[in-house]
Amino acid sequence: MIRYAYILCVAAFLLCAGCVAGQQRGMYGNAYISTARPAIKVAVRDLPLITAGRGSAFLTNTSVVSGLPVNVWLALYGKSPDGPFAVVAQAEVPHGWYWDSIMRRPFSINEGVELLGGMGFQACTFVIDNRFDPFVAQVWLGRDAKEVTQRPARWLVRAFAARCNFDEDKIILEYREPLPADIHDISSLPFGQDDLVRDFEQRARQAFTVGTVPQDISGITMGYPYGIEWRYMRERFLGTASKYDIFDIR
């Protein structure tokens, strides 16, 4: 009986170890790959990869005094500080926590569900400025700080987000272009520019390719993303999370 129990324990350990070892996240060439739920491959068309890797962020809207630690895998794509650029990210909260429903961005427009590669994402369009943005401080291939501060002050953003893995993970895709200087409110565009947002959203939709993971991913890599301001990687980009409790009937 003891021997039988021992064999069961060893088998269970090996099974768990195999499951953990089988879950990989990283870069396969210029594409981000995750073999965990869901198994997904995300690439960006027409924009070169600038930096990619894994980092740590902290959500400050929770009961955790020091901030809730969040694992973030991300890839940043772009050609120049003047844009356009794109972000692919997957964020994971600790076990026992879950991502809240996809947060509505302030003053966002054209909200809805979009299918990318057969996967449903909640999408919206909004404007952000450079304050407290984790990607604005990106040094862009060694350019000096003065040039970085001269980047466009406001960006037009189309964001796609989806919760997965029992809501412990969230996949976030963002496509950004500089907002024209004469545009102050995207919900009420100047005469003759009615197509500005529609065309932008079409470019955003076409920027990402979402597909299945290749069978052979032996070349997957994961480093540390260079030039990201992790102190600003918080709710503004990631959204909010909550903790399960015994009264939670979700």
mmCIF file of C-alpha atoms in Angstrom:
data_model
loop_
_atom_site.group_PDB
_atom_site.id
_atom_site.type_symbol
_atom_site.label_atom_id
_atom_site.label_comp_id
_atom_site.label_asym_id
_atom_site.label_seq_id
_atom_site.Cartn_x
_atom_site.Cartn_y
_atom_site.Cartn_z
ATOM 1 C CA MET A 1 0.000 0.000 0.000
ATOM 2 C CA ILE A 2 2.835 2.405 0.899
ATOM 3 C CA ARG A 3 4.629 1.556 -2.313
ATOM 4 C CA TYR A 4 1.432 2.149 -4.303
ATOM 5 C CA ALA A 5 0.890 5.524 -2.637
ATOM 6 C CA TYR A 6 4.505 6.455 -3.344
ATOM 7 C CA ILE A 7 4.099 5.626 -7.031
ATOM 8 C CA LEU A 8 0.948 7.763 -7.200
ATOM 9 C CA CYS A 9 2.758 10.704 -5.591
ATOM 10 C CA VAL A 10 5.667 10.436 -8.021
ATOM 11 C CA ALA A 11 3.291 10.214 -10.981
ATOM 12 C CA ALA A 12 1.351 13.244 -9.799
ATOM 13 C CA PHE A 13 4.581 15.205 -9.328
ATOM 14 C CA LEU A 14 5.823 14.319 -12.801
ATOM 15 C CA LEU A 15 2.459 15.238 -14.310
ATOM 16 C CA CYS A 16 2.476 18.652 -12.625
ATOM 17 C CA ALA A 17 6.080 19.235 -13.571
ATOM 18 C CA GLY A 18 5.270 18.360 -17.166
ATOM 19 C CA CYS A 19 2.355 20.795 -17.208
ATOM 20 C CA VAL A 20 4.461 23.627 -15.821
ATOM 21 C CA ALA A 21 7.371 22.865 -18.135
ATOM 22 C CA GLY A 22 5.009 22.747 -21.064
ATOM 23 C CA GLN A 23 3.778 26.286 -20.470
ATOM 24 C CA GLN A 24 6.061 28.661 -22.313
ATOM 25 C CA ARG A 25 5.853 32.366 -23.046
ATOM 26 C CA GLY A 26 8.311 34.318 -25.090
ATOM 27 C CA MET A 27 9.398 35.458 -28.514
ATOM 28 C CA TYR A 28 9.536 33.207 -31.549
ATOM 29 C CA GLY A 29 11.295 35.385 -34.072
ATOM 30 C CA ASN A 30 9.325 38.651 -34.039
ATOM 31 C CA ALA A 31 6.122 37.036 -32.750
ATOM 32 C CA TYR A 32 4.946 36.641 -29.162
ATOM 33 C CA ILE A 33 3.955 33.099 -28.218
ATOM 34 C CA SER A 34 2.166 31.626 -25.222
ATOM 35 C CA THR A 35 1.516 27.905 -24.906
ATOM 36 C CA ALA A 36 -0.611 28.374 -21.765
ATOM 37 C CA ARG A 37 -4.356 28.910 -21.977
ATOM 38 C CA PRO A 38 -4.941 30.133 -24.569
ATOM 39 C CA ALA A 39 -2.175 28.864 -26.834
ATOM 40 C CA ILE A 40 -1.659 31.918 -28.997
ATOM 41 C CA LYS A 41 0.770 33.548 -31.398
ATOM 42 C CA VAL A 42 0.621 37.307 -31.972
ATOM 43 C CA ALA A 43 2.709 39.195 -34.510
ATOM 44 C CA VAL A 44 2.690 42.748 -35.823
ATOM 45 C CA ARG A 45 2.697 43.521 -39.528
ATOM 46 C CA ASP A 46 4.990 46.134 -41.092
ATOM 47 C CA LEU A 47 6.591 47.278 -37.809
ATOM 48 C CA PRO A 48 9.964 45.944 -36.611
ATOM 49 C CA LEU A 49 10.445 44.599 -33.112
ATOM 50 C CA ILE A 50 12.158 47.096 -30.803
ATOM 51 C CA THR A 51 12.309 45.237 -27.518
ATOM 52 C CA ALA A 52 10.653 42.285 -25.810
ATOM 53 C CA GLY A 53 10.800 40.324 -22.587
ATOM 54 C CA ARG A 54 9.362 39.752 -19.154
ATOM 55 C CA GLY A 55 9.049 42.306 -16.361
ATOM 56 C CA SER A 56 7.185 42.940 -13.131
ATOM 57 C CA ALA A 57 4.512 45.519 -12.408
ATOM 58 C CA PHE A 58 2.482 46.447 -9.325
ATOM 59 C CA LEU A 59 -1.195 47.319 -9.182
ATOM 60 C CA THR A 60 -1.890 49.945 -6.559
ATOM 61 C CA ASN A 61 -5.698 49.855 -6.427
ATOM 62 C CA THR A 62 -5.815 46.699 -4.295
ATOM 63 C CA SER A 63 -5.696 45.925 -0.580
ATOM 64 C CA VAL A 64 -2.035 44.900 -0.883
ATOM 65 C CA VAL A 65 -0.086 47.706 0.793
ATOM 66 C CA SER A 66 3.029 47.354 -1.324
ATOM 67 C CA GLY A 67 1.021 46.791 -4.515
ATOM 68 C CA LEU A 68 -0.145 43.577 -6.153
ATOM 69 C CA PRO A 69 2.731 42.004 -8.145
ATOM 70 C CA VAL A 70 1.907 41.218 -11.754
ATOM 71 C CA ASN A 71 4.007 39.306 -14.276
ATOM 72 C CA VAL A 72 4.028 40.998 -17.667
ATOM 73 C CA TRP A 73 5.358 39.617 -20.930
ATOM 74 C CA LEU A 74 5.451 42.234 -23.660
ATOM 75 C CA ALA A 75 6.791 43.133 -27.069
ATOM 76 C CA LEU A 76 7.101 46.676 -28.425
ATOM 77 C CA TYR A 77 7.140 47.365 -32.163
ATOM 78 C CA GLY A 78 7.850 50.563 -34.095
ATOM 79 C CA LYS A 79 10.086 52.373 -36.558
ATOM 80 C CA SER A 80 10.643 55.778 -34.988
ATOM 81 C CA PRO A 81 9.769 57.934 -31.965
ATOM 82 C CA ASP A 82 7.112 59.602 -34.119
ATOM 83 C CA GLY A 83 5.138 56.369 -34.454
ATOM 84 C CA PRO A 84 3.198 54.455 -35.307
ATOM 85 C CA PHE A 85 3.972 51.730 -32.806
ATOM 86 C CA ALA A 86 2.286 48.677 -31.355
ATOM 87 C CA VAL A 87 2.326 46.787 -28.065
ATOM 88 C CA VAL A 88 1.615 43.106 -27.427
ATOM 89 C CA ALA A 89 1.346 42.165 -23.746
ATOM 90 C CA GLN A 90 0.170 39.335 -21.540
ATOM 91 C CA ALA A 91 -0.282 40.077 -17.827
ATOM 92 C CA GLU A 92 -0.745 37.488 -15.084
ATOM 93 C CA VAL A 93 -2.034 38.142 -11.551
ATOM 94 C CA PRO A 94 -1.154 35.821 -8.625
ATOM 95 C CA HIS A 95 -3.307 32.785 -7.952
ATOM 96 C CA GLY A 96 -6.386 33.779 -5.975
ATOM 97 C CA TRP A 97 -6.783 37.026 -7.904
ATOM 98 C CA TYR A 98 -8.569 37.760 -11.157
ATOM 99 C CA TRP A 99 -8.697 40.562 -13.696
ATOM 100 C CA ASP A 100 -11.843 42.636 -13.480
ATOM 101 C CA SER A 101 -14.024 43.008 -16.542
ATOM 102 C CA ILE A 102 -12.197 44.926 -19.229
ATOM 103 C CA MET A 103 -11.874 48.488 -17.985
ATOM 104 C CA ARG A 104 -13.504 51.193 -20.064
ATOM 105 C CA ARG A 105 -10.991 53.881 -20.946
ATOM 106 C CA PRO A 106 -11.982 57.482 -20.159
ATOM 107 C CA PHE A 107 -13.723 59.184 -23.089
ATOM 108 C CA SER A 108 -13.288 56.127 -25.303
ATOM 109 C CA ILE A 109 -15.383 55.651 -28.406
ATOM 110 C CA ASN A 110 -16.352 52.831 -30.757
ATOM 111 C CA GLU A 111 -16.410 50.169 -28.058
ATOM 112 C CA GLY A 112 -17.291 46.628 -28.980
ATOM 113 C CA VAL A 113 -16.049 43.099 -29.552
ATOM 114 C CA GLU A 114 -13.711 42.363 -32.440
ATOM 115 C CA LEU A 115 -12.436 39.026 -33.700
ATOM 116 C CA LEU A 116 -8.721 38.745 -34.369
ATOM 117 C CA GLY A 117 -7.711 35.352 -35.649
ATOM 118 C CA GLY A 118 -10.980 33.918 -34.350
ATOM 119 C CA MET A 119 -10.395 35.185 -30.801
ATOM 120 C CA GLY A 120 -12.750 37.750 -29.299
ATOM 121 C CA PHE A 121 -11.275 40.976 -27.944
ATOM 122 C CA GLN A 122 -13.045 43.912 -26.349
ATOM 123 C CA ALA A 123 -11.905 46.976 -28.261
ATOM 124 C CA CYS A 124 -12.108 50.734 -27.924
ATOM 125 C CA THR A 125 -10.468 53.891 -29.265
ATOM 126 C CA PHE A 126 -9.197 56.707 -27.077
ATOM 127 C CA VAL A 127 -6.560 59.415 -26.707
ATOM 128 C CA ILE A 128 -3.679 59.410 -24.223
ATOM 129 C CA ASP A 129 -0.911 61.859 -23.468
ATOM 130 C CA ASN A 130 2.689 61.203 -22.492
ATOM 131 C CA ARG A 131 2.202 61.524 -18.744
ATOM 132 C CA PHE A 132 2.777 58.312 -16.795
ATOM 133 C CA ASP A 133 3.013 56.193 -19.922
ATOM 134 C CA PRO A 134 5.423 53.216 -19.680
ATOM 135 C CA PHE A 135 6.335 53.332 -23.356
ATOM 136 C CA VAL A 136 7.034 57.033 -23.906
ATOM 137 C CA ALA A 137 10.385 56.888 -22.125
ATOM 138 C CA GLN A 138 11.578 54.144 -24.492
ATOM 139 C CA VAL A 139 15.021 55.271 -25.669
ATOM 140 C CA TRP A 140 14.422 54.036 -29.230
ATOM 141 C CA LEU A 141 17.704 52.469 -30.244
ATOM 142 C CA GLY A 142 19.951 54.724 -28.218
ATOM 143 C CA ARG A 143 18.473 58.143 -29.006
ATOM 144 C CA ASP A 144 19.224 60.695 -26.316
ATOM 145 C CA ALA A 145 16.702 61.788 -23.696
ATOM 146 C CA LYS A 146 16.139 65.203 -25.265
ATOM 147 C CA GLU A 147 14.937 63.673 -28.500
ATOM 148 C CA VAL A 148 12.644 61.306 -26.643
ATOM 149 C CA THR A 149 10.943 64.218 -24.864
ATOM 150 C CA GLN A 150 10.177 65.749 -28.253
ATOM 151 C CA ARG A 151 7.942 62.852 -29.241
ATOM 152 C CA PRO A 152 4.287 63.607 -30.021
ATOM 153 C CA ALA A 153 2.464 64.700 -26.873
ATOM 154 C CA ARG A 154 -0.838 62.947 -27.627
ATOM 155 C CA TRP A 155 -1.575 59.587 -29.213
ATOM 156 C CA LEU A 156 -4.592 58.014 -30.835
ATOM 157 C CA VAL A 157 -4.922 54.473 -29.490
ATOM 158 C CA ARG A 158 -6.932 51.439 -30.508
ATOM 159 C CA ALA A 159 -6.804 48.831 -27.736
ATOM 160 C CA PHE A 160 -7.856 45.188 -27.792
ATOM 161 C CA ALA A 161 -8.078 43.166 -24.561
ATOM 162 C CA ALA A 162 -9.198 39.677 -23.581
ATOM 163 C CA ARG A 163 -9.193 37.824 -20.267
ATOM 164 C CA CYS A 164 -8.196 34.162 -20.273
ATOM 165 C CA ASN A 165 -6.924 31.287 -18.112
ATOM 166 C CA PHE A 166 -9.828 31.654 -15.630
ATOM 167 C CA ASP A 167 -9.349 35.442 -15.728
ATOM 168 C CA GLU A 168 -5.858 35.205 -14.195
ATOM 169 C CA ASP A 169 -4.338 36.341 -17.496
ATOM 170 C CA LYS A 170 -5.113 39.233 -19.772
ATOM 171 C CA ILE A 171 -3.879 39.770 -23.321
ATOM 172 C CA ILE A 172 -3.573 43.427 -24.339
ATOM 173 C CA LEU A 173 -2.884 44.716 -27.835
ATOM 174 C CA GLU A 174 -2.448 48.415 -28.553
ATOM 175 C CA TYR A 175 -1.854 50.241 -31.807
ATOM 176 C CA ARG A 176 -0.873 53.921 -31.602
ATOM 177 C CA GLU A 177 -0.431 56.823 -33.984
ATOM 178 C CA PRO A 178 0.251 60.496 -33.207
ATOM 179 C CA LEU A 179 -2.938 62.490 -32.841
ATOM 180 C CA PRO A 180 -3.056 65.349 -35.405
ATOM 181 C CA ALA A 181 -2.433 68.694 -33.726
ATOM 182 C CA ASP A 182 -5.750 70.137 -34.916
ATOM 183 C CA ILE A 183 -7.809 67.320 -33.329
ATOM 184 C CA HIS A 184 -9.003 67.990 -29.802
ATOM 185 C CA ASP A 185 -11.995 65.660 -29.477
ATOM 186 C CA ILE A 186 -12.264 62.404 -31.435
ATOM 187 C CA SER A 187 -15.968 62.136 -30.631
ATOM 188 C CA SER A 188 -16.596 65.340 -32.600
ATOM 189 C CA LEU A 189 -14.197 65.599 -35.522
ATOM 190 C CA PRO A 190 -13.676 68.765 -37.584
ATOM 191 C CA PHE A 191 -15.444 69.096 -40.910
ATOM 192 C CA GLY A 192 -13.805 66.998 -43.619
ATOM 193 C CA GLN A 193 -12.075 64.575 -41.231
ATOM 194 C CA ASP A 194 -14.904 62.135 -40.608
ATOM 195 C CA ASP A 195 -12.809 59.238 -41.906
ATOM 196 C CA LEU A 196 -9.840 59.841 -39.602
ATOM 197 C CA VAL A 197 -10.890 57.486 -36.810
ATOM 198 C CA ARG A 198 -12.454 54.902 -39.113
ATOM 199 C CA ASP A 199 -9.287 54.624 -41.216
ATOM 200 C CA PHE A 200 -7.120 54.529 -38.097
ATOM 201 C CA GLU A 201 -9.148 51.681 -36.624
ATOM 202 C CA GLN A 202 -8.824 49.748 -39.850
ATOM 203 C CA ARG A 203 -5.033 50.122 -39.743
ATOM 204 C CA ALA A 204 -5.066 48.991 -36.112
ATOM 205 C CA ARG A 205 -7.152 45.941 -36.969
ATOM 206 C CA GLN A 206 -4.771 44.987 -39.753
ATOM 207 C CA ALA A 207 -1.641 45.624 -37.682
ATOM 208 C CA PHE A 208 -1.978 42.424 -35.643
ATOM 209 C CA THR A 209 -2.006 38.800 -36.742
ATOM 210 C CA VAL A 210 -3.356 36.347 -34.180
ATOM 211 C CA GLY A 211 -2.925 32.664 -34.833
ATOM 212 C CA THR A 212 -2.017 29.256 -33.443
ATOM 213 C CA VAL A 213 1.297 28.245 -31.924
ATOM 214 C CA PRO A 214 3.679 26.349 -34.232
ATOM 215 C CA GLN A 215 4.413 22.746 -33.297
ATOM 216 C CA ASP A 216 8.144 23.383 -33.010
ATOM 217 C CA ILE A 217 8.976 26.361 -30.788
ATOM 218 C CA SER A 218 12.437 25.206 -29.741
ATOM 219 C CA GLY A 219 13.777 28.655 -30.621
ATOM 220 C CA ILE A 220 11.562 30.559 -28.171
ATOM 221 C CA THR A 221 13.447 33.236 -26.213
ATOM 222 C CA MET A 222 12.677 35.527 -23.288
ATOM 223 C CA GLY A 223 14.815 38.387 -22.037
ATOM 224 C CA TYR A 224 14.165 41.704 -20.321
ATOM 225 C CA PRO A 225 12.421 44.473 -22.284
ATOM 226 C CA TYR A 226 14.809 47.383 -22.675
ATOM 227 C CA GLY A 227 13.708 50.980 -22.079
ATOM 228 C CA ILE A 228 10.266 50.397 -20.520
ATOM 229 C CA GLU A 229 9.301 52.581 -17.554
ATOM 230 C CA TRP A 230 8.004 49.844 -15.266
ATOM 231 C CA ARG A 231 7.038 52.298 -12.525
ATOM 232 C CA TYR A 232 4.258 53.465 -14.875
ATOM 233 C CA MET A 233 3.131 49.944 -15.817
ATOM 234 C CA ARG A 234 -0.039 50.051 -13.740
ATOM 235 C CA GLU A 235 -3.817 50.234 -14.000
ATOM 236 C CA ARG A 236 -3.746 52.803 -16.799
ATOM 237 C CA PHE A 237 -2.438 50.150 -19.180
ATOM 238 C CA LEU A 238 -3.132 46.853 -17.401
ATOM 239 C CA GLY A 239 -6.543 47.493 -15.828
ATOM 240 C CA THR A 240 -7.679 46.461 -12.351
ATOM 241 C CA ALA A 241 -7.803 43.185 -10.435
ATOM 242 C CA SER A 242 -9.761 41.784 -7.488
ATOM 243 C CA LYS A 243 -9.288 38.949 -5.016
ATOM 244 C CA TYR A 244 -11.518 35.911 -4.778
ATOM 245 C CA ASP A 245 -13.227 35.320 -1.454
ATOM 246 C CA ILE A 246 -15.397 32.581 0.008
ATOM 247 C CA PHE A 247 -18.542 34.528 -0.843
ATOM 248 C CA ASP A 248 -17.588 34.947 -4.503
ATOM 249 C CA ILE A 249 -20.042 32.914 -6.611
ATOM 250 C CA ARG A 250 -18.385 33.627 -9.971
#
